[in-house]
Amino acid sequence: MTTAALVFYNATGPDGKLSGAQAKELLLTQFQVFTLGQENKPKYKEILADLEEKENTLDMEDFMVLLISIMVMSDMMQQIQAVKVVG
């Protein structure tokens, strides 16, 4: 979570917010582990389309909700769920 916050704040301007286009670019470049392979999923397409059309800005809270949404639907999350830790 700390890394995601650092990435977010390094990408924002003085107001601490991102445009929808900036948020999309950040997802595609800095959080690729969650976005790769998602291109054909309808919900993923809908989220990215909403970002492209979004005129409002995203603050840290909005971006983290977006990131968690992308993460939960990602193939990476399915791989994580499949791992069983023995201990």
Short mmCIF file of N, CA and C in Angstrom, two decimals:
data_model
loop_
_atom_site.label_atom_id
_atom_site.label_comp_id
_atom_site.label_asym_id
_atom_site.label_seq_id
_atom_site.Cartn_x
_atom_site.Cartn_y
_atom_site.Cartn_z
N MET A 1 0.83 -1.19 0.00
CA MET A 1 0.00 0.00 0.00
C MET A 1 0.87 1.25 0.00
N THR A 2 1.95 1.19 0.75
CA THR A 2 2.86 2.34 0.80
C THR A 2 3.47 2.60 -0.56
N THR A 3 3.85 1.54 -1.25
CA THR A 3 4.43 1.71 -2.59
C THR A 3 3.42 2.33 -3.54
N ALA A 4 2.18 1.87 -3.48
CA ALA A 4 1.13 2.43 -4.33
C ALA A 4 0.94 3.91 -4.02
N ALA A 5 0.98 4.28 -2.75
CA ALA A 5 0.83 5.69 -2.37
C ALA A 5 2.00 6.51 -2.90
N LEU A 6 3.21 5.99 -2.79
CA LEU A 6 4.38 6.71 -3.30
C LEU A 6 4.29 6.89 -4.81
N VAL A 7 3.90 5.84 -5.52
CA VAL A 7 3.76 5.94 -6.98
C VAL A 7 2.71 6.98 -7.32
N PHE A 8 1.58 6.95 -6.61
CA PHE A 8 0.51 7.91 -6.85
C PHE A 8 1.01 9.34 -6.65
N TYR A 9 1.59 9.62 -5.50
CA TYR A 9 2.01 10.99 -5.20
C TYR A 9 3.16 11.48 -6.07
N ASN A 10 3.97 10.58 -6.57
CA ASN A 10 5.03 10.97 -7.50
C ASN A 10 4.47 11.36 -8.87
N ALA A 11 3.26 10.89 -9.16
CA ALA A 11 2.65 11.18 -10.46
C ALA A 11 1.71 12.39 -10.42
N THR A 12 1.35 12.85 -9.23
CA THR A 12 0.38 13.95 -9.14
C THR A 12 1.05 15.31 -9.22
N GLY A 13 0.22 16.29 -9.45
CA GLY A 13 0.69 17.67 -9.43
C GLY A 13 0.60 18.22 -8.02
N PRO A 14 0.72 19.52 -7.89
CA PRO A 14 0.69 20.15 -6.56
C PRO A 14 -0.63 19.94 -5.81
N ASP A 15 -1.70 19.68 -6.56
CA ASP A 15 -3.00 19.49 -5.91
C ASP A 15 -3.20 18.07 -5.38
N GLY A 16 -2.25 17.16 -5.66
CA GLY A 16 -2.35 15.80 -5.16
C GLY A 16 -3.42 14.98 -5.84
N LYS A 17 -3.74 15.32 -7.10
CA LYS A 17 -4.79 14.61 -7.83
C LYS A 17 -4.31 14.23 -9.22
N LEU A 18 -4.99 13.23 -9.80
CA LEU A 18 -4.72 12.80 -11.18
C LEU A 18 -5.96 12.96 -12.04
N SER A 19 -5.76 13.27 -13.30
CA SER A 19 -6.87 13.22 -14.24
C SER A 19 -7.16 11.76 -14.54
N GLY A 20 -8.29 11.48 -15.15
CA GLY A 20 -8.61 10.11 -15.53
C GLY A 20 -7.57 9.53 -16.46
N ALA A 21 -7.11 10.33 -17.42
CA ALA A 21 -6.08 9.87 -18.36
C ALA A 21 -4.77 9.57 -17.65
N GLN A 22 -4.41 10.39 -16.69
CA GLN A 22 -3.19 10.15 -15.91
C GLN A 22 -3.31 8.87 -15.07
N ALA A 23 -4.48 8.67 -14.49
CA ALA A 23 -4.71 7.47 -13.68
C ALA A 23 -4.62 6.23 -14.56
N LYS A 24 -5.19 6.29 -15.75
CA LYS A 24 -5.12 5.15 -16.68
C LYS A 24 -3.67 4.87 -17.04
N GLU A 25 -2.93 5.89 -17.37
CA GLU A 25 -1.52 5.72 -17.73
C GLU A 25 -0.72 5.13 -16.56
N LEU A 26 -1.01 5.58 -15.36
CA LEU A 26 -0.32 5.06 -14.18
C LEU A 26 -0.63 3.57 -13.98
N LEU A 27 -1.89 3.21 -14.15
CA LEU A 27 -2.26 1.79 -14.04
C LEU A 27 -1.51 0.94 -15.07
N LEU A 28 -1.47 1.43 -16.31
CA LEU A 28 -0.88 0.65 -17.39
C LEU A 28 0.64 0.58 -17.33
N THR A 29 1.27 1.56 -16.70
CA THR A 29 2.74 1.57 -16.68
C THR A 29 3.32 1.10 -15.34
N GLN A 30 2.71 1.49 -14.25
CA GLN A 30 3.29 1.20 -12.94
C GLN A 30 2.65 0.00 -12.23
N PHE A 31 1.48 -0.40 -12.68
CA PHE A 31 0.78 -1.52 -12.05
C PHE A 31 0.44 -2.60 -13.07
N GLN A 32 1.38 -2.83 -13.98
CA GLN A 32 1.18 -3.79 -15.07
C GLN A 32 0.87 -5.20 -14.57
N VAL A 33 1.39 -5.56 -13.44
CA VAL A 33 1.17 -6.91 -12.92
C VAL A 33 -0.34 -7.18 -12.77
N PHE A 34 -1.12 -6.13 -12.57
CA PHE A 34 -2.57 -6.29 -12.43
C PHE A 34 -3.32 -6.03 -13.73
N THR A 35 -2.72 -5.33 -14.67
CA THR A 35 -3.45 -4.96 -15.88
C THR A 35 -3.16 -5.87 -17.08
N LEU A 36 -2.00 -6.50 -17.09
CA LEU A 36 -1.66 -7.36 -18.23
C LEU A 36 -2.64 -8.52 -18.33
N GLY A 37 -3.11 -8.76 -19.54
CA GLY A 37 -4.02 -9.86 -19.79
C GLY A 37 -5.48 -9.56 -19.49
N GLN A 38 -5.77 -8.34 -19.09
CA GLN A 38 -7.15 -8.00 -18.73
C GLN A 38 -7.93 -7.36 -19.88
N GLU A 39 -7.27 -7.13 -21.00
CA GLU A 39 -7.84 -6.34 -22.09
C GLU A 39 -9.19 -6.84 -22.60
N ASN A 40 -9.47 -8.11 -22.49
CA ASN A 40 -10.72 -8.66 -23.03
C ASN A 40 -11.84 -8.77 -22.01
N LYS A 41 -11.56 -8.43 -20.78
CA LYS A 41 -12.60 -8.52 -19.74
C LYS A 41 -13.50 -7.30 -19.82
N PRO A 42 -14.82 -7.52 -19.93
CA PRO A 42 -15.76 -6.40 -20.07
C PRO A 42 -15.67 -5.36 -18.95
N LYS A 43 -15.57 -5.81 -17.72
CA LYS A 43 -15.51 -4.85 -16.60
C LYS A 43 -14.24 -4.01 -16.67
N TYR A 44 -13.13 -4.63 -17.04
CA TYR A 44 -11.86 -3.91 -17.18
C TYR A 44 -11.99 -2.85 -18.27
N LYS A 45 -12.56 -3.24 -19.41
CA LYS A 45 -12.77 -2.28 -20.51
C LYS A 45 -13.64 -1.11 -20.05
N GLU A 46 -14.66 -1.43 -19.28
CA GLU A 46 -15.57 -0.39 -18.78
C GLU A 46 -14.85 0.59 -17.86
N ILE A 47 -14.02 0.06 -16.97
CA ILE A 47 -13.27 0.92 -16.04
C ILE A 47 -12.33 1.85 -16.80
N LEU A 48 -11.60 1.31 -17.77
CA LEU A 48 -10.67 2.15 -18.54
C LEU A 48 -11.41 3.17 -19.38
N ALA A 49 -12.54 2.78 -19.96
CA ALA A 49 -13.34 3.73 -20.74
C ALA A 49 -13.85 4.86 -19.85
N ASP A 50 -14.26 4.52 -18.64
CA ASP A 50 -14.71 5.55 -17.70
C ASP A 50 -13.59 6.52 -17.36
N LEU A 51 -12.37 6.01 -17.23
CA LEU A 51 -11.23 6.88 -16.94
C LEU A 51 -10.97 7.84 -18.10
N GLU A 52 -11.09 7.33 -19.32
CA GLU A 52 -10.85 8.17 -20.50
C GLU A 52 -11.88 9.29 -20.60
N GLU A 53 -13.10 9.01 -20.17
CA GLU A 53 -14.18 9.99 -20.25
C GLU A 53 -14.26 10.89 -19.02
N LYS A 54 -13.59 10.49 -17.97
CA LYS A 54 -13.70 11.20 -16.69
C LYS A 54 -13.11 12.60 -16.78
N GLU A 55 -13.94 13.58 -16.49
CA GLU A 55 -13.47 14.96 -16.48
C GLU A 55 -12.96 15.35 -15.09
N ASN A 56 -13.47 14.66 -14.07
CA ASN A 56 -13.04 14.97 -12.71
C ASN A 56 -11.67 14.37 -12.45
N THR A 57 -11.08 14.78 -11.36
CA THR A 57 -9.78 14.25 -10.97
C THR A 57 -9.96 13.19 -9.89
N LEU A 58 -8.94 12.37 -9.73
CA LEU A 58 -8.96 11.33 -8.71
C LEU A 58 -7.97 11.70 -7.62
N ASP A 59 -8.43 11.67 -6.38
CA ASP A 59 -7.51 11.87 -5.27
C ASP A 59 -6.97 10.51 -4.85
N MET A 60 -6.19 10.47 -3.81
CA MET A 60 -5.56 9.23 -3.36
C MET A 60 -6.60 8.15 -3.06
N GLU A 61 -7.64 8.51 -2.35
CA GLU A 61 -8.68 7.54 -1.99
C GLU A 61 -9.34 6.95 -3.24
N ASP A 62 -9.70 7.81 -4.19
CA ASP A 62 -10.32 7.34 -5.44
C ASP A 62 -9.39 6.40 -6.20
N PHE A 63 -8.12 6.77 -6.26
CA PHE A 63 -7.16 5.95 -7.00
C PHE A 63 -6.96 4.60 -6.33
N MET A 64 -6.90 4.57 -5.01
CA MET A 64 -6.69 3.30 -4.31
C MET A 64 -7.90 2.38 -4.51
N VAL A 65 -9.10 2.91 -4.51
CA VAL A 65 -10.29 2.10 -4.78
C VAL A 65 -10.21 1.55 -6.20
N LEU A 66 -9.80 2.38 -7.14
CA LEU A 66 -9.62 1.95 -8.53
C LEU A 66 -8.57 0.84 -8.61
N LEU A 67 -7.44 1.03 -7.97
CA LEU A 67 -6.36 0.05 -8.00
C LEU A 67 -6.81 -1.28 -7.39
N ILE A 68 -7.50 -1.23 -6.29
CA ILE A 68 -7.97 -2.46 -5.65
C ILE A 68 -9.00 -3.16 -6.54
N SER A 69 -9.86 -2.40 -7.19
CA SER A 69 -10.82 -3.00 -8.13
C SER A 69 -10.13 -3.74 -9.26
N ILE A 70 -9.11 -3.11 -9.82
CA ILE A 70 -8.33 -3.74 -10.91
C ILE A 70 -7.61 -4.97 -10.37
N MET A 71 -7.05 -4.86 -9.19
CA MET A 71 -6.32 -5.98 -8.61
C MET A 71 -7.23 -7.18 -8.37
N VAL A 72 -8.41 -6.96 -7.83
CA VAL A 72 -9.32 -8.05 -7.50
C VAL A 72 -9.75 -8.81 -8.74
N MET A 73 -9.91 -8.14 -9.86
CA MET A 73 -10.35 -8.83 -11.08
C MET A 73 -9.18 -9.38 -11.89
N SER A 74 -7.97 -9.14 -11.47
CA SER A 74 -6.80 -9.52 -12.26
C SER A 74 -6.49 -11.01 -12.19
N ASP A 75 -5.76 -11.47 -13.19
CA ASP A 75 -5.28 -12.85 -13.20
C ASP A 75 -4.31 -13.08 -12.05
N MET A 76 -3.56 -12.06 -11.68
CA MET A 76 -2.62 -12.17 -10.57
C MET A 76 -3.36 -12.55 -9.29
N MET A 77 -4.52 -11.98 -9.07
CA MET A 77 -5.29 -12.29 -7.87
C MET A 77 -5.72 -13.75 -7.88
N GLN A 78 -6.09 -14.26 -9.03
CA GLN A 78 -6.46 -15.68 -9.14
C GLN A 78 -5.27 -16.56 -8.81
N GLN A 79 -4.09 -16.17 -9.23
CA GLN A 79 -2.87 -16.93 -8.91
C GLN A 79 -2.58 -16.88 -7.42
N ILE A 80 -2.77 -15.73 -6.81
CA ILE A 80 -2.56 -15.59 -5.36
C ILE A 80 -3.52 -16.49 -4.60
N GLN A 81 -4.79 -16.51 -5.03
CA GLN A 81 -5.79 -17.31 -4.35
C GLN A 81 -5.48 -18.80 -4.45
N ALA A 82 -4.82 -19.21 -5.51
CA ALA A 82 -4.49 -20.62 -5.72
C ALA A 82 -3.34 -21.12 -4.86
N VAL A 83 -2.56 -20.20 -4.32
CA VAL A 83 -1.41 -20.58 -3.50
C VAL A 83 -1.86 -20.93 -2.09
N LYS A 84 -1.45 -22.06 -1.63
CA LYS A 84 -1.75 -22.48 -0.26
C LYS A 84 -0.47 -22.48 0.54
N VAL A 85 -0.46 -21.75 1.61
CA VAL A 85 0.71 -21.67 2.48
C VAL A 85 0.57 -22.74 3.55
N VAL A 86 1.57 -23.58 3.64
CA VAL A 86 1.58 -24.63 4.65
C VAL A 86 2.44 -24.15 5.81
N GLY A 87 1.91 -24.25 6.99
CA GLY A 87 2.73 -23.76 8.09
C GLY A 87 2.24 -24.10 9.42
#
